[in-house]
């Protein structure tokens, strides 16, 4: 396994924030990861955050930011309003 892979980071985030994420979004993200599509799983989760359907815990937010780095992406700036 690639030590810089986003998959373990995303899996851990889904475990930590299981009660905070809508079941359909969690299921969709897990489905994408089963097929090695971590970028799509990341997109699902970021969309949930931006749409204010998922307010990550501090640890969950840190893990998704680390996932962005592992994917070569920049985590979007979140609005505070």
PDB file of C-alpha atoms in Angstrom:
ATOM      1  CA  UNK A   1       0.000   0.000   0.000  1.00  0.00           C
ATOM      2  CA  UNK A   2       1.194   3.472  -0.878  1.00  0.00           C
ATOM      3  CA  UNK A   3       2.073   5.308   2.376  1.00  0.00           C
ATOM      4  CA  UNK A   4       0.757   8.497   0.800  1.00  0.00           C
ATOM      5  CA  UNK A   5      -2.503   6.935  -0.325  1.00  0.00           C
ATOM      6  CA  UNK A   6      -5.641   8.875   0.551  1.00  0.00           C
ATOM      7  CA  UNK A   7      -7.631   5.667   1.035  1.00  0.00           C
ATOM      8  CA  UNK A   8      -6.646   4.904   4.660  1.00  0.00           C
ATOM      9  CA  UNK A   9      -7.142   8.581   5.539  1.00  0.00           C
ATOM     10  CA  UNK A  10     -10.631   8.629   4.029  1.00  0.00           C
ATOM     11  CA  UNK A  11     -11.531   5.300   5.620  1.00  0.00           C
ATOM     12  CA  UNK A  12     -10.450   6.553   9.032  1.00  0.00           C
ATOM     13  CA  UNK A  13     -12.396   9.794   8.544  1.00  0.00           C
ATOM     14  CA  UNK A  14     -15.526   7.805   7.660  1.00  0.00           C
ATOM     15  CA  UNK A  15     -15.086   5.782  10.852  1.00  0.00           C
ATOM     16  CA  UNK A  16     -14.495   8.769  13.097  1.00  0.00           C
ATOM     17  CA  UNK A  17     -17.363  10.836  11.712  1.00  0.00           C
ATOM     18  CA  UNK A  18     -19.784   7.976  10.981  1.00  0.00           C
ATOM     19  CA  UNK A  19     -22.554   9.621  13.008  1.00  0.00           C
ATOM     20  CA  UNK A  20     -22.049  12.997  11.326  1.00  0.00           C
ATOM     21  CA  UNK A  21     -22.164  11.928   7.664  1.00  0.00           C
ATOM     22  CA  UNK A  22     -25.421  11.170   5.903  1.00  0.00           C
ATOM     23  CA  UNK A  23     -25.627   7.399   5.299  1.00  0.00           C
ATOM     24  CA  UNK A  24     -26.131   7.820   1.544  1.00  0.00           C
ATOM     25  CA  UNK A  25     -22.974   9.956   1.217  1.00  0.00           C
ATOM     26  CA  UNK A  26     -20.951   7.548   3.329  1.00  0.00           C
ATOM     27  CA  UNK A  27     -22.164   4.599   1.266  1.00  0.00           C
ATOM     28  CA  UNK A  28     -21.328   6.404  -1.989  1.00  0.00           C
ATOM     29  CA  UNK A  29     -17.823   7.330  -0.784  1.00  0.00           C
ATOM     30  CA  UNK A  30     -17.165   3.740   0.342  1.00  0.00           C
ATOM     31  CA  UNK A  31     -18.415   2.431  -2.999  1.00  0.00           C
ATOM     32  CA  UNK A  32     -15.980   4.645  -4.907  1.00  0.00           C
ATOM     33  CA  UNK A  33     -13.095   3.568  -2.653  1.00  0.00           C
ATOM     34  CA  UNK A  34     -13.893  -0.115  -3.290  1.00  0.00           C
ATOM     35  CA  UNK A  35     -13.051   0.551  -6.935  1.00  0.00           C
ATOM     36  CA  UNK A  36      -9.945   2.601  -6.178  1.00  0.00           C
ATOM     37  CA  UNK A  37     -11.641   5.903  -6.962  1.00  0.00           C
ATOM     38  CA  UNK A  38     -10.488   7.856  -3.923  1.00  0.00           C
ATOM     39  CA  UNK A  39     -10.730  11.137  -5.814  1.00  0.00           C
ATOM     40  CA  UNK A  40     -14.453  10.608  -6.350  1.00  0.00           C
ATOM     41  CA  UNK A  41     -14.918   9.568  -2.718  1.00  0.00           C
ATOM     42  CA  UNK A  42     -13.126  12.759  -1.680  1.00  0.00           C
ATOM     43  CA  UNK A  43     -15.378  14.805  -3.994  1.00  0.00           C
ATOM     44  CA  UNK A  44     -18.506  13.311  -2.414  1.00  0.00           C
ATOM     45  CA  UNK A  45     -17.320  14.215   1.073  1.00  0.00           C
ATOM     46  CA  UNK A  46     -16.186  17.728   0.174  1.00  0.00           C
ATOM     47  CA  UNK A  47     -19.531  18.351  -1.528  1.00  0.00           C
ATOM     48  CA  UNK A  48     -21.294  17.309   1.680  1.00  0.00           C
ATOM     49  CA  UNK A  49     -19.123  19.735   3.658  1.00  0.00           C
ATOM     50  CA  UNK A  50     -19.635  22.609   1.217  1.00  0.00           C
ATOM     51  CA  UNK A  51     -23.380  21.916   1.135  1.00  0.00           C
ATOM     52  CA  UNK A  52     -23.363  21.998   4.957  1.00  0.00           C
ATOM     53  CA  UNK A  53     -24.829  18.493   5.179  1.00  0.00           C
ATOM     54  CA  UNK A  54     -21.689  17.251   6.937  1.00  0.00           C
ATOM     55  CA  UNK A  55     -19.891  19.263   9.580  1.00  0.00           C
ATOM     56  CA  UNK A  56     -16.724  17.261  10.224  1.00  0.00           C
ATOM     57  CA  UNK A  57     -15.136  16.828  13.602  1.00  0.00           C
ATOM     58  CA  UNK A  58     -11.737  18.445  14.091  1.00  0.00           C
ATOM     59  CA  UNK A  59     -10.013  15.105  13.484  1.00  0.00           C
ATOM     60  CA  UNK A  60     -12.241  14.300  10.503  1.00  0.00           C
ATOM     61  CA  UNK A  61     -11.483  17.670   8.924  1.00  0.00           C
ATOM     62  CA  UNK A  62      -7.748  17.153   9.390  1.00  0.00           C
ATOM     63  CA  UNK A  63      -7.971  13.715   7.744  1.00  0.00           C
ATOM     64  CA  UNK A  64      -9.867  15.026   4.734  1.00  0.00           C
ATOM     65  CA  UNK A  65      -7.319  17.847   4.360  1.00  0.00           C
ATOM     66  CA  UNK A  66      -4.516  15.255   4.460  1.00  0.00           C
ATOM     67  CA  UNK A  67      -6.426  13.260   1.844  1.00  0.00           C
ATOM     68  CA  UNK A  68      -6.467  16.318  -0.403  1.00  0.00           C
ATOM     69  CA  UNK A  69      -2.684  16.591  -0.108  1.00  0.00           C
ATOM     70  CA  UNK A  70      -2.298  12.874  -0.881  1.00  0.00           C
ATOM     71  CA  UNK A  71      -4.463  13.369  -3.981  1.00  0.00           C
ATOM     72  CA  UNK A  72      -2.455  16.419  -5.046  1.00  0.00           C
ATOM     73  CA  UNK A  73      -5.405  18.735  -4.450  1.00  0.00           C
ATOM     74  CA  UNK A  74      -5.964  21.886  -2.442  1.00  0.00           C
ATOM     75  CA  UNK A  75      -8.735  21.618   0.111  1.00  0.00           C
ATOM     76  CA  UNK A  76     -11.269  24.370  -0.632  1.00  0.00           C
ATOM     77  CA  UNK A  77     -11.562  27.396   1.607  1.00  0.00           C
ATOM     78  CA  UNK A  78     -14.753  26.973   3.600  1.00  0.00           C
ATOM     79  CA  UNK A  79     -17.018  29.896   4.243  1.00  0.00           C
ATOM     80  CA  UNK A  80     -17.681  30.741   7.854  1.00  0.00           C
ATOM     81  CA  UNK A  81     -21.207  31.973   7.250  1.00  0.00           C
TER      82      UNK A  81
END
